[in-house]
Tab-separated table of C-alpha atoms and ligand atoms in Angstrom:
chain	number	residue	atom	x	y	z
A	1482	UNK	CA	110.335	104.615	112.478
A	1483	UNK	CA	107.340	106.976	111.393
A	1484	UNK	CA	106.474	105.047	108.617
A	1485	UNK	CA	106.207	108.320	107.061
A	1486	UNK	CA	109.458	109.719	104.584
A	1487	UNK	CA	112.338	111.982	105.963
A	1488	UNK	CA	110.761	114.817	103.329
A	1489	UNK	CA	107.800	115.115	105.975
A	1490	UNK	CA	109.329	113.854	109.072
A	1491	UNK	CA	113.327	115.382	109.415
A	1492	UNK	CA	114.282	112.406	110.331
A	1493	UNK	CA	115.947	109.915	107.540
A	1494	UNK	CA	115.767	106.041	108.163
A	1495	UNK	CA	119.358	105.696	107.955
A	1496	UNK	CA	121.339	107.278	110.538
A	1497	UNK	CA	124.715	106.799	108.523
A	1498	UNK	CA	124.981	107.255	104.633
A	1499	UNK	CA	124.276	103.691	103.271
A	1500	UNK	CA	127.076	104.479	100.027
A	1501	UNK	CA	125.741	102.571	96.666
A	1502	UNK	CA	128.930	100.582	96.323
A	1503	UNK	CA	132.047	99.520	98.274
A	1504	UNK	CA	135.140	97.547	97.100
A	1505	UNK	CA	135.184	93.593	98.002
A	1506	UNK	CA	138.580	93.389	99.522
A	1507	UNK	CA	140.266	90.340	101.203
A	1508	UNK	CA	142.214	91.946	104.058
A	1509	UNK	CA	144.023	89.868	105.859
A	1510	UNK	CA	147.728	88.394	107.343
A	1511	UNK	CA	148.283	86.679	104.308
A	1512	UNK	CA	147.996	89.068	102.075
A	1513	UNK	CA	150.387	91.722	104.136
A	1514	UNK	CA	152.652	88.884	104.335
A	1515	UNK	CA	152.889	88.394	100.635
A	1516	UNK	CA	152.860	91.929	99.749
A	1517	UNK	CA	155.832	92.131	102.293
A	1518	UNK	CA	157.896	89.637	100.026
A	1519	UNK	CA	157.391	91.360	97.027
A	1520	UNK	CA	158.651	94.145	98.034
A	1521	UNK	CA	161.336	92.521	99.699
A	1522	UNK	CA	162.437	90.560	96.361
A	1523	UNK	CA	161.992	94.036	94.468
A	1524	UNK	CA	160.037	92.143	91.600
A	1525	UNK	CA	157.255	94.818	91.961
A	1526	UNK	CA	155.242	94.756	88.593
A	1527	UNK	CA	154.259	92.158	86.042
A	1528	UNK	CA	156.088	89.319	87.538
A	1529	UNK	CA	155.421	86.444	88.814
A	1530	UNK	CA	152.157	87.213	90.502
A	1531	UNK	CA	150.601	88.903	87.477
A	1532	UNK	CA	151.285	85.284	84.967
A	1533	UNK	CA	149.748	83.287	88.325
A	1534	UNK	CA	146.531	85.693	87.801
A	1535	UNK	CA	146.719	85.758	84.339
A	1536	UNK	CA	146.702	81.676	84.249
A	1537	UNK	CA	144.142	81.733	87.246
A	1538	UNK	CA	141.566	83.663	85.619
A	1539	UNK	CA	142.125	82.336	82.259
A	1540	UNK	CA	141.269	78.289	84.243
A	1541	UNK	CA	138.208	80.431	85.617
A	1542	UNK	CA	137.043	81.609	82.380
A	1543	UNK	CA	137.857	78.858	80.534
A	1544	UNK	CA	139.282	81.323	77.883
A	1545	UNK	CA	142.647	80.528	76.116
A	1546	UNK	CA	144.584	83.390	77.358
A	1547	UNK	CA	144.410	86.145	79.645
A	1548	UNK	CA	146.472	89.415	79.399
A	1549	UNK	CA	146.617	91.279	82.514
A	1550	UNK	CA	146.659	95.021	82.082
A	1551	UNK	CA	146.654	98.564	83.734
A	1552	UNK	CA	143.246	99.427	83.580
A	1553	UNK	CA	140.375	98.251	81.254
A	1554	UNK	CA	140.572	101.276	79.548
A	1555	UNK	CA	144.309	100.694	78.287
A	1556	UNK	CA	143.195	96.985	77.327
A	1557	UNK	CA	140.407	98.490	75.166
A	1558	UNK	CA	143.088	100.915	73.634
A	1559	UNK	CA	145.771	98.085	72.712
A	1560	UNK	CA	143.087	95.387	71.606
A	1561	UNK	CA	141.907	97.770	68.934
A	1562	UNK	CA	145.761	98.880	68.124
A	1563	UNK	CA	146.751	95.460	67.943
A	1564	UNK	CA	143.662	94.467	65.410
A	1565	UNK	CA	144.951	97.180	63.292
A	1566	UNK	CA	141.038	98.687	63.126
A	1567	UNK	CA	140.424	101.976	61.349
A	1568	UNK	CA	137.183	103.803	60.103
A	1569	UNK	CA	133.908	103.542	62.075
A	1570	UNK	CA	133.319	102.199	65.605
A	1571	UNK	CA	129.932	100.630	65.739
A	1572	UNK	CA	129.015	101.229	70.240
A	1573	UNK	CA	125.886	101.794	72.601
A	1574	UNK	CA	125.484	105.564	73.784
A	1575	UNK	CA	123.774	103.575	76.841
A	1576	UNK	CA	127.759	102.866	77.963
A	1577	UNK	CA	130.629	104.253	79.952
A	1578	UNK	CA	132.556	106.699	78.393
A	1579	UNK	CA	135.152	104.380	78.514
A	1580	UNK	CA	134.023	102.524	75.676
A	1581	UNK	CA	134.176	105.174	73.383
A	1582	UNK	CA	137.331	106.937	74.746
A	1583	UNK	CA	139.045	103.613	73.810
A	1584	UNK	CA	138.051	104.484	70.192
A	1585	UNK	CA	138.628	108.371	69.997
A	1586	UNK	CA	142.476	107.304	71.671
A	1587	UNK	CA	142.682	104.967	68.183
A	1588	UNK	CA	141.905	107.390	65.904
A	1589	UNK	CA	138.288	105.746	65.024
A	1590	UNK	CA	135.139	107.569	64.674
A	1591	UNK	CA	132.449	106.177	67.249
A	1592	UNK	CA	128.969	105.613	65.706
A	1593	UNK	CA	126.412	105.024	68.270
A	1594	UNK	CA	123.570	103.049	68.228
A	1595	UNK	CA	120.635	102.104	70.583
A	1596	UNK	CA	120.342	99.946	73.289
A	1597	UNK	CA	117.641	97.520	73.769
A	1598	UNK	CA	114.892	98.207	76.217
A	1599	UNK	CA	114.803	95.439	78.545
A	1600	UNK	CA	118.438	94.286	78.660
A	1601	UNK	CA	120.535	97.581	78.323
A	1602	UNK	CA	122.979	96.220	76.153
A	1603	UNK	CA	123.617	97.078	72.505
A	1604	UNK	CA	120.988	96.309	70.250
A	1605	UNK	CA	121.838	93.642	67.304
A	1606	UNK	CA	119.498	95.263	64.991
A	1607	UNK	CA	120.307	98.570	65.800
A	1608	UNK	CA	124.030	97.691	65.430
A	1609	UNK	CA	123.484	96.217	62.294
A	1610	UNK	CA	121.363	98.968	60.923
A	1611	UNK	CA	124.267	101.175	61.341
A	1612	UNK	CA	127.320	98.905	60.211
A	1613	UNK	CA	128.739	99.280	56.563
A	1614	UNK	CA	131.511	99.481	54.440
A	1615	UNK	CA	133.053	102.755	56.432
A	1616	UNK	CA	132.780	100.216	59.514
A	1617	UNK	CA	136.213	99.313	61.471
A	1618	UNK	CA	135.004	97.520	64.469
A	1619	UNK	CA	132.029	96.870	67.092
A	1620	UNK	CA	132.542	97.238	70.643
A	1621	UNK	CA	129.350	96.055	72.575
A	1622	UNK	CA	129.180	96.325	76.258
A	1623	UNK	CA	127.715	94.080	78.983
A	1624	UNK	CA	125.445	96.449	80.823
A	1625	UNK	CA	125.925	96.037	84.882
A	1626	UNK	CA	126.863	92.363	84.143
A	1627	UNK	CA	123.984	91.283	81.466
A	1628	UNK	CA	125.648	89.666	78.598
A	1629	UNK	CA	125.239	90.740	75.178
A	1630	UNK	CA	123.325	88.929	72.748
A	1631	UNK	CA	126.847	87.374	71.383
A	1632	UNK	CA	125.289	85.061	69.032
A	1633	UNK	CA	123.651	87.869	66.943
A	1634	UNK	CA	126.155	90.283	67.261
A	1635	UNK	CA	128.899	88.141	66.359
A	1636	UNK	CA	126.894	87.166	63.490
A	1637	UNK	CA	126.515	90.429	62.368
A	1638	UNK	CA	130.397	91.407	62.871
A	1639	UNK	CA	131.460	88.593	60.404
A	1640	UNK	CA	128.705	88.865	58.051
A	1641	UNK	CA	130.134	92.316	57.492
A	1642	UNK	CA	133.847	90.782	58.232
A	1643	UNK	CA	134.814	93.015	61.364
A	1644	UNK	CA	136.272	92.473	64.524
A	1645	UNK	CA	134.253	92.565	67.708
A	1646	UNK	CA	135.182	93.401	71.027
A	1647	UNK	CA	133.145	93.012	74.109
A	1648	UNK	CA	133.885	96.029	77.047
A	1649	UNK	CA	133.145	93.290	79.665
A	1650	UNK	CA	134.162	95.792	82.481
A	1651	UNK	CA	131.348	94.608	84.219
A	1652	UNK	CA	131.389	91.126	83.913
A	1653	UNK	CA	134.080	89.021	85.384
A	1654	UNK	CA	131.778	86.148	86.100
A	1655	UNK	CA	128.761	86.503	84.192
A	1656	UNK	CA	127.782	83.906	81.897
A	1657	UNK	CA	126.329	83.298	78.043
A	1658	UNK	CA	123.327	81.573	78.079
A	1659	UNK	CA	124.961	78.567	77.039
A	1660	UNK	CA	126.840	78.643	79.822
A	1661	UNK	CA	130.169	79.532	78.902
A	1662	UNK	CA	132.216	82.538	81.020
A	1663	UNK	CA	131.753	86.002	79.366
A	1664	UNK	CA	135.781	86.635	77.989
A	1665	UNK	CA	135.506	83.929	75.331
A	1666	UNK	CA	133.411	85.627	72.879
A	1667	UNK	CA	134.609	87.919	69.926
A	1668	UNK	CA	138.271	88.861	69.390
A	1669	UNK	CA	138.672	89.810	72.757
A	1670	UNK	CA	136.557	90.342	76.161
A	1671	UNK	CA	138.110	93.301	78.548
A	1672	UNK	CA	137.543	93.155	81.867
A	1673	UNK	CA	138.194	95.866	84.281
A	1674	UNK	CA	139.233	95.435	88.076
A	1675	UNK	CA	138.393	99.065	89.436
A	1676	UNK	CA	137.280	99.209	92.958
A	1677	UNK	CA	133.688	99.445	91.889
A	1678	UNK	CA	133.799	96.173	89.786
A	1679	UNK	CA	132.687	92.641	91.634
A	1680	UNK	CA	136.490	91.397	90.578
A	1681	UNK	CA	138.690	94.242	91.819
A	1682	UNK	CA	142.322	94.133	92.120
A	1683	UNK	CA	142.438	97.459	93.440
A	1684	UNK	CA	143.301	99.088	89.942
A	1685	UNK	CA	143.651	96.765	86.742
A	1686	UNK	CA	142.463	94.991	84.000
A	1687	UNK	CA	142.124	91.714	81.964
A	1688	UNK	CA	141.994	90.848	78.550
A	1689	UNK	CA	140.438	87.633	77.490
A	1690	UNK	CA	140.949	85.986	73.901
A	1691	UNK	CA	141.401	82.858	72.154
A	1692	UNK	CA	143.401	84.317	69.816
A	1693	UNK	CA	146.799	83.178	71.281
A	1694	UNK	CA	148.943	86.015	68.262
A	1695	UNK	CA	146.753	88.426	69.923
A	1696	UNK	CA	147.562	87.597	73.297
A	1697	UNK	CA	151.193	87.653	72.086
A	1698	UNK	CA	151.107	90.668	70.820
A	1699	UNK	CA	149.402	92.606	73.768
A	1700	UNK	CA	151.814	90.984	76.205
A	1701	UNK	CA	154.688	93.122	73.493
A	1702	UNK	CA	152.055	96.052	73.287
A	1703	UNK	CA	151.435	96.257	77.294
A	1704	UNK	CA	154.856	97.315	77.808
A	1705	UNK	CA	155.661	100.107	74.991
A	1706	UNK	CA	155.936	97.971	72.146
A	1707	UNK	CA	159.173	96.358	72.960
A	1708	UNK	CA	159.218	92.888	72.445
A	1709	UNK	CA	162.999	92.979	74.507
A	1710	UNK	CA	165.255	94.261	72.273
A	1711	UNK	CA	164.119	98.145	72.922
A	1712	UNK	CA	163.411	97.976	69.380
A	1713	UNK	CA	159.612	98.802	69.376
A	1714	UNK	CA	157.094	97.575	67.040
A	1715	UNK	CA	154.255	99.101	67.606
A	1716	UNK	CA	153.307	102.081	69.375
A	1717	UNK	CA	152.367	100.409	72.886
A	1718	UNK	CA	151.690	102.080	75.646
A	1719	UNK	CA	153.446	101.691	79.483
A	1720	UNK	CA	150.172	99.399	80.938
A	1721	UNK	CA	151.854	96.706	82.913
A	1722	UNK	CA	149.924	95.295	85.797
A	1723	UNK	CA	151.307	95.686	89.540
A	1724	UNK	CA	152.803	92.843	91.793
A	1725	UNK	CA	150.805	93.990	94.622
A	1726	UNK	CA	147.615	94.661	92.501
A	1727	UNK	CA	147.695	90.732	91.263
A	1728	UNK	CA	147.891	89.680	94.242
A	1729	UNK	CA	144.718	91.751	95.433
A	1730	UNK	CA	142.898	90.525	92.651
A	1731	UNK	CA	144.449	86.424	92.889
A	1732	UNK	CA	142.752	87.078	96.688
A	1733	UNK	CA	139.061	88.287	95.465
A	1734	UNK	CA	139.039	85.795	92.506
A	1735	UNK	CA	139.276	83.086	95.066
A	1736	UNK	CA	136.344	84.018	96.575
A	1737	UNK	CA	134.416	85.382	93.727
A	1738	UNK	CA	131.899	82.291	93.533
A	1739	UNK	CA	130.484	82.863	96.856
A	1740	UNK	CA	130.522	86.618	96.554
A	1741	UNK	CA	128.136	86.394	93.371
A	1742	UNK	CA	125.926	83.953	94.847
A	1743	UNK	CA	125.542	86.423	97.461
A	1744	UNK	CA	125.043	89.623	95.443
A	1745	UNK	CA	121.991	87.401	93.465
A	1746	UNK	CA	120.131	87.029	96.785
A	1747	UNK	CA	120.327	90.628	97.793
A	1748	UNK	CA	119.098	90.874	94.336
A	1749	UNK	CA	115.968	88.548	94.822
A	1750	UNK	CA	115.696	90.299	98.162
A	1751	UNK	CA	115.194	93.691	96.322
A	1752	UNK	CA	113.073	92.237	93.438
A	1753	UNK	CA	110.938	90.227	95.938
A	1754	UNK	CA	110.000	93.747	97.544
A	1755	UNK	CA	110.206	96.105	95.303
A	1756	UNK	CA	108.107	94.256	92.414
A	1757	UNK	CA	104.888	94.935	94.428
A	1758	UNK	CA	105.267	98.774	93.929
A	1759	UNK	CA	103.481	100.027	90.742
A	1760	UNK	CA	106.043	101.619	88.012
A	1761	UNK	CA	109.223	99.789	88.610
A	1762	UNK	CA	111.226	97.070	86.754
A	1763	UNK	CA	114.184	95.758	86.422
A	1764	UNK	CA	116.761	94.641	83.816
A	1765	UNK	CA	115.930	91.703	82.156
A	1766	UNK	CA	118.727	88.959	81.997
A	1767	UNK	CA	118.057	86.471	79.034
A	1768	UNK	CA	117.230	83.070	80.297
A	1769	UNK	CA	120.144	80.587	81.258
A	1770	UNK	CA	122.409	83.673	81.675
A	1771	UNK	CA	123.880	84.848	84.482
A	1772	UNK	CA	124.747	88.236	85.517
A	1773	UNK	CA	127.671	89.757	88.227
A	1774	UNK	CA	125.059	92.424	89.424
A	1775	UNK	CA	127.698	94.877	89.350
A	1776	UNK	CA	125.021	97.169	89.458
A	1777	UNK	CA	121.253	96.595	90.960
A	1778	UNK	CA	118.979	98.844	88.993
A	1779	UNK	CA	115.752	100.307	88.819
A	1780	UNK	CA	113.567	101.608	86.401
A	1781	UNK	CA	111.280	104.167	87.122
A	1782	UNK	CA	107.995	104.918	85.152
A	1783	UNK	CA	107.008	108.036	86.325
A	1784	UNK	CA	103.573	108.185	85.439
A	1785	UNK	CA	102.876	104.436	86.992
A	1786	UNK	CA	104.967	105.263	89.779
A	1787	UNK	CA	103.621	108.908	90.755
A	1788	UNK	CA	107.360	110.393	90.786
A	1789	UNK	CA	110.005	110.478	88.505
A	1790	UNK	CA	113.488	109.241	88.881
A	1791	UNK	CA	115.383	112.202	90.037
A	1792	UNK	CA	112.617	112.967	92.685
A	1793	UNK	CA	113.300	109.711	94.216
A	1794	UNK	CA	116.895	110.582	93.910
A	1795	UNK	CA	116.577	113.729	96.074
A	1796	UNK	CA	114.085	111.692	98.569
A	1797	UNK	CA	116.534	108.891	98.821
A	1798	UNK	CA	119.612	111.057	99.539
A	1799	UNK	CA	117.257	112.712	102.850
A	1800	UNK	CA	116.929	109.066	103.969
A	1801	UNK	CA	120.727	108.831	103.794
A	1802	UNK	CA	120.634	106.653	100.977
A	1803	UNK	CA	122.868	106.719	98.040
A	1804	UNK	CA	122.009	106.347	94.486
A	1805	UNK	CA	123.444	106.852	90.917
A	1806	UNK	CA	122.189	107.502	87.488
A	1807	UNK	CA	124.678	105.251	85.351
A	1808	UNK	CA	125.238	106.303	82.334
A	1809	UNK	CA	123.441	109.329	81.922
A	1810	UNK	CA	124.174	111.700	80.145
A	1811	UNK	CA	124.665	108.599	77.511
A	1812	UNK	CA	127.973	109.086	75.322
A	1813	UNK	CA	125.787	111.733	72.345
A	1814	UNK	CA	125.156	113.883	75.108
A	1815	UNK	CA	128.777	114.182	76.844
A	1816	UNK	CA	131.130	117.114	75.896
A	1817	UNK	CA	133.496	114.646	74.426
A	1818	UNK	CA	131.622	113.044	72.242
A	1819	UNK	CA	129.243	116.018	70.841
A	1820	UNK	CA	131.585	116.625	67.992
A	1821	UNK	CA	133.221	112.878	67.647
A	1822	UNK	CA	130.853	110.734	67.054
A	1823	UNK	CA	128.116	110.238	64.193
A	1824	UNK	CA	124.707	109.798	65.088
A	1825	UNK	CA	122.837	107.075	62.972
A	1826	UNK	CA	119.171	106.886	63.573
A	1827	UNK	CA	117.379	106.662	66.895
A	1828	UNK	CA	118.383	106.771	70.636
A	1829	UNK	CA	114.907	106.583	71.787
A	1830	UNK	CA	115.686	103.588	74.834
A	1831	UNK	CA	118.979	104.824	75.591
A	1832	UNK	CA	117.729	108.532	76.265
A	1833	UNK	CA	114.598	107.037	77.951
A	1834	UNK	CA	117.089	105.026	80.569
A	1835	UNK	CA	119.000	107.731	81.135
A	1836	UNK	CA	115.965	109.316	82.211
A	1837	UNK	CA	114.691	106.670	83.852
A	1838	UNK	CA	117.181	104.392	85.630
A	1839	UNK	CA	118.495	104.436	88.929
A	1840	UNK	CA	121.169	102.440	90.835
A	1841	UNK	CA	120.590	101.698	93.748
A	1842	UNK	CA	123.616	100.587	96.961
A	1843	UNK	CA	124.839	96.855	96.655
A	1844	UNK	CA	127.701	95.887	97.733
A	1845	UNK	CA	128.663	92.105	98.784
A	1846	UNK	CA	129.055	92.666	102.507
A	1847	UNK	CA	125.556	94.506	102.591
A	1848	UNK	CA	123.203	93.008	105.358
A	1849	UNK	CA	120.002	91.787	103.943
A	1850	UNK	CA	118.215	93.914	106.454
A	1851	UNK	CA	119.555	96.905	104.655
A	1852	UNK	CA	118.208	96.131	101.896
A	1853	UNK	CA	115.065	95.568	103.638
A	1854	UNK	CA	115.313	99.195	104.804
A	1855	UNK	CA	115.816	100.896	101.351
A	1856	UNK	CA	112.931	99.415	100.077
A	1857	UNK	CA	110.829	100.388	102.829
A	1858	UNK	CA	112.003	104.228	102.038
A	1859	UNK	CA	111.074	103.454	98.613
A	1860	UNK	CA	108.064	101.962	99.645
A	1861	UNK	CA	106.855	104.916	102.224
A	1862	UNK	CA	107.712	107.586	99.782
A	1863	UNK	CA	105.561	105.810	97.025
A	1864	UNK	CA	103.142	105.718	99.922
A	1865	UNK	CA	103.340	109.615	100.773
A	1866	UNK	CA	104.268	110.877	97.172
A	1867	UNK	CA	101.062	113.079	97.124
A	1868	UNK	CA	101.908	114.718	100.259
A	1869	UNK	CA	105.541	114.916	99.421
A	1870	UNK	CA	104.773	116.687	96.164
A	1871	UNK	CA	102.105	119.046	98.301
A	1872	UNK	CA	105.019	120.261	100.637
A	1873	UNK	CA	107.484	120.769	98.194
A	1874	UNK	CA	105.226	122.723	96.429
A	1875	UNK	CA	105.222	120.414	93.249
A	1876	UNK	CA	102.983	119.330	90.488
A	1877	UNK	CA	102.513	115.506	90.782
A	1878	UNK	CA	104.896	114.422	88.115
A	1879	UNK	CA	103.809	112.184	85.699
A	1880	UNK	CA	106.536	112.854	82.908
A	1881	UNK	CA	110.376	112.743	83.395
A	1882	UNK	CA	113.198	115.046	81.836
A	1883	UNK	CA	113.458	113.346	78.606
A	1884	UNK	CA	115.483	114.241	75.659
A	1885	UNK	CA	114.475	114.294	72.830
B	3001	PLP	C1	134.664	100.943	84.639
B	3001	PLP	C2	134.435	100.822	83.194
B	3001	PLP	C3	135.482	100.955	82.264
B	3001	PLP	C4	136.836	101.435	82.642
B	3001	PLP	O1	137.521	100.585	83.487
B	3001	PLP	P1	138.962	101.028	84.020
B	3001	PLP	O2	139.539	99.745	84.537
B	3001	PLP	O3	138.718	102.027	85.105
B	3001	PLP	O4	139.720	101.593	82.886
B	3001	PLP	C5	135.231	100.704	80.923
B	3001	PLP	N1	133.988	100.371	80.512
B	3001	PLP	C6	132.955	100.271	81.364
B	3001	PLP	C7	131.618	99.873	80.827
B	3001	PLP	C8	133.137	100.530	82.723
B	3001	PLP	O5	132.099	100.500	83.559
């Protein structure tokens, strides 16, 4: 190792890509052997696997139902059909489009607000600013894994007597600061199991509520409407969940416990060595909460740190490291949303993380030394960034690419 970055040198510190996320799967004999007599009893989708998940998770979450679904997507998309929501949907821009596709699908204009600066997630004040009588709904999103401030979101939902739904895509196993699960809050927490989420099933996604009509009714909505007597009632949509895909998950929520104790210490691991560098922080959990890490994340000030973020991008991907910049462009900026969506006052923290965040590889069977190793690329190309910026024939950059 030349202690000196690939930019300079040629030669990166990884010799294989180090990718910024890979599935948790439990492969094993028992799982082929179940899967095997599935398919052998031809019960194939939303049997009896799928209520034994359903009932699992709900025990885990301590939630009083769970509605297992196609995708988190599709749960978004029948929990706001089933509440019968029209008008305005209050949402972050800092999100995935998800969260506001969910809306558009239901007919509802999304009206974005801003995120706050040190958690990610959807500002209460902001939110509230922007909620009125045109106002159908709030969907707020648990950024990476860090919960919401529930309490004063909540508070503002029924002070102006809307629903709320939480996109909790990204946090099967996060908790309130109270300590409670995140998937009891609001009229309904959706979860989704995508291979990039810490709780994958392979594809799917859950639904938690206490509202046991609303369960009802999105076990009837899940599967077209039809309650059994192929006389629909509502306009459902064909979003059953998979045999094989409940057991997958059944598998990984078994060991999900252990798997986020061990994302947190590659977490500390990063935090304990990156902290020391000048011009990066991280998201900031609120106390007594706990967060999946579905994502680790960095933010990058470019004038304290000498670079901006998609510099150290580029440099990162020569090292053989992979990165992403989550959620950027935010929902104003994407082709889908230009013309759907009202804009109601400022974006200012949401366009200055998309600028300035940047995810960087954890997955739950990373080594510690690899972390180790990324932030000693991080570290010599803070190190070098002068001479880095001299042979690429670039100003030193003290400013990013924001939009304003
Ligand atoms: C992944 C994700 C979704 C969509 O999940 P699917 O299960 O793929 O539909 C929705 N919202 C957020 C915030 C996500 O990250």
């Amino acid at each position: 190792m030349s202690g000196r970055p690939a930019a300079l040198t040629g030669e990166p510190l990884f010799a294989d890509s180090v990718p910024v996320t890979r599935p948790t799967i439990e492969i094993g004999d028992e799982l082929f052997g179940t899967f095997r007599t599935i398919l052998e009893s031809g019960m194939i989708t939303n049997s009896e696997q799928v209520r034994a998940f359903e009932e699992e998770a709900a025990a885990y979450l301590g939630v009083g139902d769970v509605v297992a679904v196609s995708s988190c997507t599709a749960g978004l998309m029948l929990v706001l059909r089933c509440l019968s929501v029209s008008g305005e949907a209050i949402m972050p821009s800092f999100t995935f489009m998800a969260t506001g596709h969910a809306a558009v699908w239901n007919g509802l204009v999304p009206v974005l607000a801003d995120c706050d600066p040190g958690g990610y997630d959807l500002d209460p004040a902001a939110a509230e600013g922007v909620t009125g009588p045109g106002t159908g709904v709030i969907i707020a999103t648990h950024i990476f894994g860090v919960p919401c401030d529930a309490d004063a979101l909540d508070a503002t939902a029924a002070r102006h007597g809307v629903p709320i739904v939480y996109d909790a895509a990204h946090g099967f196993g996060s908790t309130y600061p109270d300590g409670r699960a995140v998937g009891c809050r609001g009229q309904a927490e959706v979860f989704s199991l995508s291979p990039t989420k810490p709780l994958t099933a392979g594809e799917g996604g859950l639904i938690g509520t206490d509202d046991p009509e609303l369960a009802r009714e999105l076990r009837i909505a899940r599967v077209y409407g039809n309650a059994g007597d192929y006389d629909s009632l509502y306009a459902g949509l064909s979003a059953r969940m998979g045999e094989l895909n409940a057991v997958m998950g059944r598998a990984n929520l078994a060991e999900l416990r252990e798997r986020l104790d061990r994302r947190k210490r590659l977490v500390a691991r990063y935090e304990g060595a990156l902290g020391e560098l000048p011009g990066i922080d991280f998201q900031r959990i609120p106390p007594g909460a706990e967060s999946t890490y579905k994502d680790f994340t960095i933010r990058v000030d470019p004038d304290a740190f000498g670079m901006a973020r998609d510099r150290l991008k580029d440099l990162l991907a020569l090292e053989n490291i992979m990165t992403r910049c989550y959620f950027n462009p935010p929902l104003h900026r994407q082709g889908a949303f230009v013309t759907a969506v009202r804009e109601r006052g400022p974006l200012d923290n949401t366009e200055r993380l998309a600028a300035r965040l940047l995810t960087l590889p954890l997955y739950t069977s990373m080594e510690f030394e690899t972390v180790d190793r990324i932030c000693e690329a991080i570290g010599r190309i803070h190190r070098h960034r002068d001479e880095v910026h001299a042979r690429l024939g670039l100003e030193r950059e003290t400013v990013d690419g924001l939009h304003h």
